[in-house]
Tab-separated table of C-alpha atoms and ligand atoms in Angstrom:
chain	number	residue	atom	x	y	z
A	1	MET	CA	-3.726	6.629	-15.628
A	2	MET	CA	-6.865	5.232	-14.032
A	3	LEU	CA	-4.874	3.840	-11.112
A	4	GLN	CA	-2.647	6.869	-10.511
A	5	THR	CA	-3.081	8.772	-7.278
A	6	ASP	CA	-1.887	12.142	-6.042
A	7	LEU	CA	-0.416	12.378	-2.551
A	8	GLY	CA	0.246	16.079	-2.940
A	9	PHE	CA	3.993	15.652	-2.475
A	10	ALA	CA	4.133	12.767	-4.983
A	11	ARG	CA	2.194	10.888	-7.648
A	12	LEU	CA	1.971	7.127	-7.278
A	13	ASN	CA	1.264	4.598	-10.040
A	14	ASN	CA	-1.468	3.122	-7.876
A	15	PRO	CA	-2.853	3.634	-4.362
A	16	ILE	CA	-2.024	0.197	-2.878
A	17	MET	CA	0.756	-0.198	-0.304
A	18	PRO	CA	1.522	-2.606	2.547
A	19	ALA	CA	0.922	-1.436	6.135
A	20	SER	CA	3.992	-1.006	8.320
A	21	GLY	CA	5.067	-4.110	10.215
A	22	CYS	CA	3.134	-6.453	7.950
A	23	PHE	CA	5.631	-6.582	5.063
A	24	GLY	CA	9.027	-6.392	6.775
A	25	TRP	CA	11.349	-4.718	4.276
A	26	GLY	CA	9.811	-6.676	1.421
A	27	ARG	CA	12.585	-9.292	1.140
A	28	GLU	CA	10.246	-12.242	1.737
A	29	TYR	CA	7.765	-10.982	-0.861
A	30	ILE	CA	10.231	-10.519	-3.706
A	31	GLU	CA	10.079	-14.280	-4.297
A	32	LEU	CA	6.305	-14.034	-4.749
A	33	PHE	CA	5.693	-10.965	-6.897
A	34	ASP	CA	7.329	-7.908	-8.468
A	35	LEU	CA	7.373	-5.212	-5.781
A	36	LYS	CA	7.007	-2.594	-8.527
A	37	THR	CA	3.365	-3.708	-8.780
A	38	LEU	CA	2.793	-1.701	-5.595
A	39	GLY	CA	2.162	2.028	-5.366
A	40	ALA	CA	4.783	2.229	-2.623
A	41	VAL	CA	6.354	0.128	0.126
A	42	VAL	CA	6.004	1.002	3.803
A	43	THR	CA	8.671	-0.543	6.025
A	44	LYS	CA	8.624	-1.960	9.521
A	45	ALA	CA	9.238	0.697	12.209
A	46	THR	CA	12.818	1.864	12.707
A	47	THR	CA	13.963	3.113	16.112
A	48	TYR	CA	17.344	4.642	16.931
A	49	LEU	CA	18.669	1.646	18.855
A	50	PRO	CA	17.842	-1.983	18.050
A	51	ARG	CA	14.816	-3.323	19.938
A	52	GLU	CA	14.077	-6.919	20.804
A	53	GLY	CA	10.389	-6.265	21.185
A	54	ASN	CA	8.064	-7.551	23.888
A	55	ALA	CA	8.101	-10.953	25.569
A	56	THR	CA	6.036	-13.744	23.974
A	57	PRO	CA	3.236	-14.592	23.448
A	58	ARG	CA	2.774	-11.401	21.468
A	59	VAL	CA	0.164	-12.288	18.885
A	60	ALA	CA	-3.277	-13.803	19.350
A	61	GLU	CA	-6.215	-14.522	17.093
A	62	ALA	CA	-9.339	-12.447	17.515
A	63	PRO	CA	-12.718	-12.720	15.835
A	64	ALA	CA	-12.223	-11.309	12.313
A	65	GLY	CA	-8.749	-10.081	13.144
A	66	MET	CA	-5.705	-10.419	15.357
A	67	LEU	CA	-4.049	-8.878	18.395
A	68	ASN	CA	-0.361	-8.007	18.381
A	69	ALA	CA	2.052	-6.552	20.887
A	70	ILE	CA	5.308	-6.938	18.974
A	71	GLY	CA	6.797	-3.881	20.692
A	72	LEU	CA	8.623	-2.398	17.700
A	73	GLN	CA	11.173	-5.174	17.284
A	74	ASN	CA	13.728	-3.949	14.740
A	75	ALA	CA	17.439	-3.848	13.968
A	76	GLY	CA	17.840	-0.122	14.762
A	77	LEU	CA	18.792	2.844	12.579
A	78	HIS	CA	22.436	1.959	11.900
A	79	ALA	CA	21.714	-1.600	10.753
A	80	VAL	CA	18.739	-0.433	8.679
A	81	VAL	CA	20.794	2.220	6.895
A	82	LYS	CA	23.545	-0.316	6.143
A	83	THR	CA	21.527	-3.298	4.966
A	84	ASP	CA	17.727	-3.228	4.611
A	85	LEU	CA	17.318	0.274	3.220
A	86	PRO	CA	19.962	0.104	0.441
A	87	TRP	CA	18.475	-3.263	-0.609
A	88	LEU	CA	14.968	-1.833	-0.778
A	89	LEU	CA	16.065	1.299	-2.652
A	90	GLU	CA	17.699	-0.944	-5.275
A	91	GLN	CA	14.231	-2.253	-6.088
A	92	LYS	CA	13.459	1.229	-7.457
A	93	LEU	CA	10.013	1.948	-6.090
A	94	PRO	CA	8.712	4.636	-3.730
A	95	VAL	CA	9.604	3.879	-0.097
A	96	LEU	CA	8.070	5.236	3.087
A	97	VAL	CA	10.206	4.374	6.115
A	98	ASN	CA	8.142	4.007	9.272
A	99	VAL	CA	9.867	5.766	12.191
A	100	ALA	CA	9.222	5.241	15.893
A	101	GLY	CA	10.698	6.492	19.135
A	102	SER	CA	10.055	6.966	22.831
A	103	THR	CA	10.951	10.652	22.943
A	104	VAL	CA	10.881	13.606	20.556
A	105	GLU	CA	14.681	13.434	20.400
A	106	GLU	CA	14.609	9.818	19.290
A	107	TYR	CA	12.241	10.606	16.402
A	108	VAL	CA	14.546	13.446	15.389
A	109	GLN	CA	17.652	11.226	15.574
A	110	VAL	CA	16.095	8.556	13.379
A	111	ALA	CA	14.744	11.104	10.893
A	112	ALA	CA	18.124	12.854	10.700
A	113	GLY	CA	19.787	9.492	9.971
A	114	LEU	CA	17.384	8.895	7.073
A	115	ALA	CA	17.274	12.460	5.729
A	116	GLU	CA	19.801	11.940	2.908
A	117	PHE	CA	18.153	8.882	1.366
A	118	PRO	CA	15.964	9.204	-1.746
A	119	LEU	CA	12.780	8.221	0.047
A	120	LEU	CA	9.167	8.985	-0.784
A	121	GLY	CA	9.005	10.144	2.812
A	122	LEU	CA	8.954	9.119	6.451
A	123	GLU	CA	5.894	7.696	8.136
A	124	LEU	CA	5.990	8.827	11.749
A	125	ASN	CA	4.389	6.159	13.887
A	126	LEU	CA	2.949	8.309	16.656
A	127	SER	CA	0.516	5.650	17.602
A	128	CYS	CA	2.192	2.531	18.893
A	129	PRO	CA	0.265	1.467	21.997
A	130	ASN	CA	3.440	0.122	23.577
A	131	VAL	CA	5.666	3.197	23.266
A	132	ARG	CA	5.449	5.545	26.198
A	133	GLU	CA	6.813	8.929	27.200
A	134	GLY	CA	6.585	9.845	30.861
A	135	GLY	CA	3.956	7.143	31.377
A	136	ILE	CA	1.638	8.525	28.717
A	137	ALA	CA	1.279	6.762	25.405
A	138	PHE	CA	2.991	8.969	22.859
A	139	GLY	CA	0.854	10.496	20.153
A	140	LEU	CA	-2.357	10.578	22.138
A	141	GLN	CA	-2.309	14.332	22.674
A	142	ALA	CA	-2.480	17.068	20.070
A	143	GLU	CA	0.310	18.928	21.821
A	144	SER	CA	2.863	16.092	21.662
A	145	VAL	CA	1.875	15.265	18.069
A	146	HIS	CA	2.518	18.901	17.116
A	147	ARG	CA	5.822	18.925	19.004
A	148	VAL	CA	7.273	15.810	17.407
A	149	VAL	CA	6.199	16.686	13.846
A	150	GLN	CA	7.621	20.191	14.141
A	151	ALA	CA	10.907	18.940	15.612
A	152	VAL	CA	11.374	16.286	12.902
A	153	LYS	CA	10.507	18.777	10.172
A	154	ALA	CA	13.219	21.113	11.384
A	155	GLU	CA	15.854	18.368	10.942
A	156	CYS	CA	14.666	16.573	7.830
A	157	GLN	CA	13.368	17.837	4.471
A	158	LEU	CA	11.629	14.580	3.534
A	159	PRO	CA	7.818	14.630	3.339
A	160	LEU	CA	6.312	13.498	6.641
A	161	VAL	CA	3.335	11.164	6.750
A	162	VAL	CA	1.960	11.058	10.280
A	163	LYS	CA	0.289	7.832	11.391
A	164	LEU	CA	-2.447	8.473	13.915
A	165	SER	CA	-3.816	6.415	16.781
A	166	PRO	CA	-7.501	5.549	16.935
A	167	ASN	CA	-7.234	5.170	20.743
A	168	VAL	CA	-8.268	8.755	21.443
A	169	THR	CA	-11.463	10.666	22.087
A	170	GLU	CA	-11.253	12.851	18.995
A	171	ILE	CA	-8.863	11.797	16.210
A	172	THR	CA	-9.508	14.983	14.215
A	173	GLU	CA	-7.742	17.034	16.932
A	174	LEU	CA	-4.568	15.003	16.343
A	175	ALA	CA	-5.016	15.267	12.580
A	176	VAL	CA	-5.284	19.058	12.720
A	177	ALA	CA	-2.256	19.269	15.051
A	178	ALA	CA	-0.159	17.152	12.667
A	179	ALA	CA	-1.257	19.179	9.630
A	180	GLU	CA	-0.544	22.498	11.375
A	181	ALA	CA	2.924	21.262	12.348
A	182	GLY	CA	3.729	20.558	8.691
A	183	ALA	CA	2.744	16.955	7.971
A	184	SER	CA	2.402	16.249	4.232
A	185	ALA	CA	-0.156	13.455	4.693
A	186	LEU	CA	-1.745	11.316	7.408
A	187	THR	CA	-2.120	7.560	7.792
A	188	VAL	CA	-5.387	6.656	9.483
A	189	ILE	CA	-5.414	4.318	11.520
A	190	ASN	CA	-3.069	2.202	13.603
A	191	THR	CA	-4.415	-0.678	15.732
A	192	LEU	CA	-7.145	-0.418	18.372
A	193	ARG	CA	-6.245	-1.373	21.947
A	194	GLY	CA	-7.580	-4.793	22.840
A	195	MET	CA	-6.856	-7.881	24.931
A	196	ALA	CA	-7.619	-11.584	25.336
A	197	ILE	CA	-7.689	-13.750	28.481
A	198	ASP	CA	-6.213	-17.243	28.792
A	199	ILE	CA	-9.119	-18.705	30.779
A	200	GLU	CA	-7.321	-21.923	31.819
A	201	HIS	CA	-4.510	-19.958	33.480
A	202	ARG	CA	-6.724	-17.015	34.492
A	203	ARG	CA	-4.376	-14.406	33.078
A	204	PRO	CA	-3.988	-12.165	30.029
A	205	LEU	CA	-3.062	-14.154	26.952
A	206	LEU	CA	-0.476	-11.645	25.703
A	207	ALA	CA	2.651	-11.191	27.830
A	208	ASN	CA	2.132	-7.434	27.403
A	209	THR	CA	-1.519	-7.742	28.635
A	210	PHE	CA	-2.777	-5.388	25.910
A	211	GLY	CA	-2.254	-5.621	22.187
A	212	GLY	CA	-3.377	-3.846	19.042
A	213	LEU	CA	-6.433	-5.181	17.242
A	214	SER	CA	-6.196	-5.246	13.443
A	215	GLY	CA	-7.904	-6.976	10.527
A	216	PRO	CA	-11.460	-6.913	9.132
A	217	ALA	CA	-12.863	-6.355	12.661
A	218	ILE	CA	-11.592	-2.753	12.639
A	219	LYS	CA	-12.613	-1.755	9.112
A	220	PRO	CA	-15.787	0.165	10.014
A	221	VAL	CA	-13.884	2.109	12.708
A	222	ALA	CA	-11.032	2.919	10.329
A	223	LEU	CA	-13.435	3.990	7.605
A	224	ALA	CA	-15.292	6.353	9.942
A	225	MET	CA	-12.011	7.890	11.078
A	226	VAL	CA	-10.753	8.332	7.509
A	227	TRP	CA	-14.023	10.112	6.705
A	228	GLN	CA	-13.728	12.372	9.766
A	229	VAL	CA	-10.049	13.193	9.206
A	230	ALA	CA	-10.472	13.776	5.457
A	231	SER	CA	-13.209	16.292	6.289
A	232	ALA	CA	-11.073	18.033	8.915
A	233	VAL	CA	-7.763	18.609	7.070
A	234	ASP	CA	-6.599	19.641	3.597
A	235	ILE	CA	-3.684	17.208	3.344
A	236	PRO	CA	-4.080	13.720	1.793
A	237	VAL	CA	-5.124	10.769	3.928
A	238	ILE	CA	-3.836	7.219	3.549
A	239	GLY	CA	-6.520	4.819	4.766
A	240	CYS	CA	-5.558	1.743	6.764
A	241	GLY	CA	-7.448	-0.820	8.822
A	242	GLY	CA	-9.124	-4.082	7.943
A	243	ILE	CA	-8.787	-3.947	4.168
A	244	SER	CA	-9.015	-7.402	2.602
A	245	ARG	CA	-11.095	-6.957	-0.595
A	246	VAL	CA	-11.138	-4.585	-3.554
A	247	GLU	CA	-14.520	-3.278	-2.383
A	248	ASP	CA	-12.838	-2.214	0.873
A	249	VAL	CA	-10.260	-0.249	-1.118
A	250	VAL	CA	-13.030	1.501	-3.052
A	251	GLU	CA	-14.851	2.316	0.202
A	252	PHE	CA	-11.741	3.923	1.702
A	253	LEU	CA	-11.139	5.967	-1.445
A	254	MET	CA	-14.755	7.128	-1.468
A	255	ALA	CA	-14.502	8.045	2.236
A	256	GLY	CA	-11.666	10.413	1.351
A	257	ALA	CA	-8.447	8.373	1.322
A	258	SER	CA	-6.003	9.043	-1.535
A	259	ALA	CA	-4.218	5.725	-0.992
A	260	VAL	CA	-4.584	2.666	1.232
A	261	GLN	CA	-2.426	0.308	3.251
A	262	VAL	CA	-3.124	-3.390	3.713
A	263	GLY	CA	-1.762	-5.166	6.793
A	264	SER	CA	-3.067	-8.269	8.564
A	265	ALA	CA	-5.021	-9.653	5.616
A	266	SER	CA	-1.817	-10.262	3.660
A	267	PHE	CA	-0.575	-12.650	6.380
A	268	SER	CA	-3.228	-15.164	5.354
A	269	GLU	CA	-2.937	-14.290	1.653
A	270	PRO	CA	0.608	-13.240	0.703
A	271	LEU	CA	-0.455	-12.370	-2.860
A	272	LEU	CA	-3.296	-10.130	-1.696
A	273	LEU	CA	-1.493	-6.841	-2.442
A	274	PRO	CA	-0.872	-7.470	-6.172
A	275	ARG	CA	-4.342	-9.041	-6.460
A	276	LEU	CA	-5.883	-5.817	-5.091
A	277	VAL	CA	-3.985	-3.747	-7.666
A	278	TRP	CA	-5.295	-5.894	-10.550
A	279	GLU	CA	-8.814	-6.049	-9.144
A	280	LEU	CA	-8.898	-2.311	-8.568
A	281	GLU	CA	-7.905	-1.729	-12.177
A	282	ALA	CA	-10.690	-4.073	-13.322
A	283	TRP	CA	-13.194	-2.363	-10.998
A	284	LEU	CA	-12.259	1.074	-12.333
A	285	GLN	CA	-12.554	-0.143	-15.918
A	286	GLU	CA	-15.917	-1.746	-15.260
A	287	HIS	CA	-17.217	1.447	-13.629
A	288	GLN	CA	-15.499	3.749	-16.140
A	289	THR	CA	-13.845	5.836	-13.450
A	290	SER	CA	-10.425	6.545	-11.918
A	291	VAL	CA	-8.858	6.615	-8.467
A	292	THR	CA	-8.777	10.429	-8.500
A	293	GLU	CA	-12.489	10.552	-9.250
A	294	LEU	CA	-13.224	8.187	-6.383
A	295	VAL	CA	-11.232	10.034	-3.696
A	296	GLY	CA	-13.848	11.584	-1.417
A	297	ALA	CA	-16.691	10.710	-3.816
A	298	ALA	CA	-18.985	9.670	-0.950
A	299	GLN	CA	-18.330	13.022	0.740
A	300	ARG	CA	-19.527	14.996	-2.286
A	301	LYS	CA	-23.238	14.628	-1.630
A	302	ASP	CA	-24.153	17.273	-4.235
A	303	GLU	CA	-22.701	15.171	-7.038
A	304	ILE	CA	-24.491	11.887	-6.375
A	305	ASN	CA	-25.727	10.284	-9.550
A	306	ASP	CA	-26.943	6.748	-10.228
B	401	FMN	C1	2.198	-7.750	13.409
B	401	FMN	C2	1.965	-6.259	13.219
B	401	FMN	C3	3.053	-5.382	13.341
B	401	FMN	C4	2.854	-4.000	13.170
B	401	FMN	N1	3.933	-3.144	13.252
B	401	FMN	C5	3.748	-1.817	13.020
B	401	FMN	C6	4.857	-0.917	13.007
B	401	FMN	O1	6.025	-1.323	13.178
B	401	FMN	N2	4.604	0.420	12.800
B	401	FMN	C7	3.333	0.891	12.574
B	401	FMN	O2	3.156	2.116	12.378
B	401	FMN	N3	2.261	0.053	12.556
B	401	FMN	C8	2.435	-1.274	12.767
B	401	FMN	N4	1.356	-2.123	12.723
B	401	FMN	C9	0.007	-1.588	12.416
B	401	FMN	C10	-0.330	-1.759	10.932
B	401	FMN	O3	0.584	-1.045	10.121
B	401	FMN	C11	-1.777	-1.264	10.626
B	401	FMN	O4	-1.891	0.091	10.994
B	401	FMN	C12	-2.821	-2.070	11.383
B	401	FMN	O5	-2.472	-3.441	11.440
B	401	FMN	C13	-4.221	-1.928	10.760
B	401	FMN	O6	-4.244	-2.418	9.444
B	401	FMN	P1	-4.791	-3.907	9.077
B	401	FMN	O7	-6.121	-4.052	9.741
B	401	FMN	O8	-4.844	-3.941	7.582
B	401	FMN	O9	-3.783	-4.883	9.643
B	401	FMN	C14	1.537	-3.499	12.894
B	401	FMN	C15	0.455	-4.407	12.772
B	401	FMN	C16	0.660	-5.770	12.928
B	401	FMN	C17	-0.527	-6.690	12.784
């Protein structure tokens, strides 16, 4: 009970889930731990057609984090629906399928292809730095966020979790647009635009020039954005960005997140996700509290006690 969390459209046994793109479809992890330990699984992005992704090199180390420009490499909707998704659903745990596209129509096509599956919901990745529509990165304007969420909602009854980009002037404007268009929850945040230079060859290190920064380096930014978004909308927020310790999870919950996603940190520690579940339970026991009591606790200034 202590670990349970309420996403509005669903109750989860605990608030810990992997971040999209950092867990594949879970196949590699099943050898290491029971996936049912997790609150939910979030899959790698699915686009309508298969994508090979960007040219290499497409990952680089950064201080306290990493840069990636994978470019949404995936097998495409039809392969996903035939192989990866049925396998994951057999594991009998809540599944959020991360959906990406280059146009509104592509998001709708993918969502329509997933609509009949018993999913927890779809996570609309409106924030990939490498996906563009008419030369403008998709998901950076309130208007296009509203348009895509509304269009997907019209075609698919599944709850929609909208994943927002931090690479904007005011993330709360996007959050409000997504909520008004019918999003059930928001994931905050995706990666921050960054780059590295190969100084021997005097050129960008990543073939794509820019990549997304993730890992502990972005935690304070993610936390601030979760706080801002949680104050601006009434739908639940899933916090994401730089989580690597149980204290980070507690911080995100207190900032207003109802659940969290863990990405880059599990590359260096594949058992991090189950460890965070156990450590969170121990933390809650030690502090005689529950996840629901912690959600937004730092926002409720009138209730501070020592
Ligand atoms: C290698 C890699 C691949 C990613 N692929 C996706 C993706 O397919 N869809 C998506 O919404 N986010 C993707 N992300 C972003 C993560 O889900 C997450 O938002 C970000 O890494 C911040 O969390 P972290 O600091 O815990 O890694 C990817 C991140 C990494 C590092």
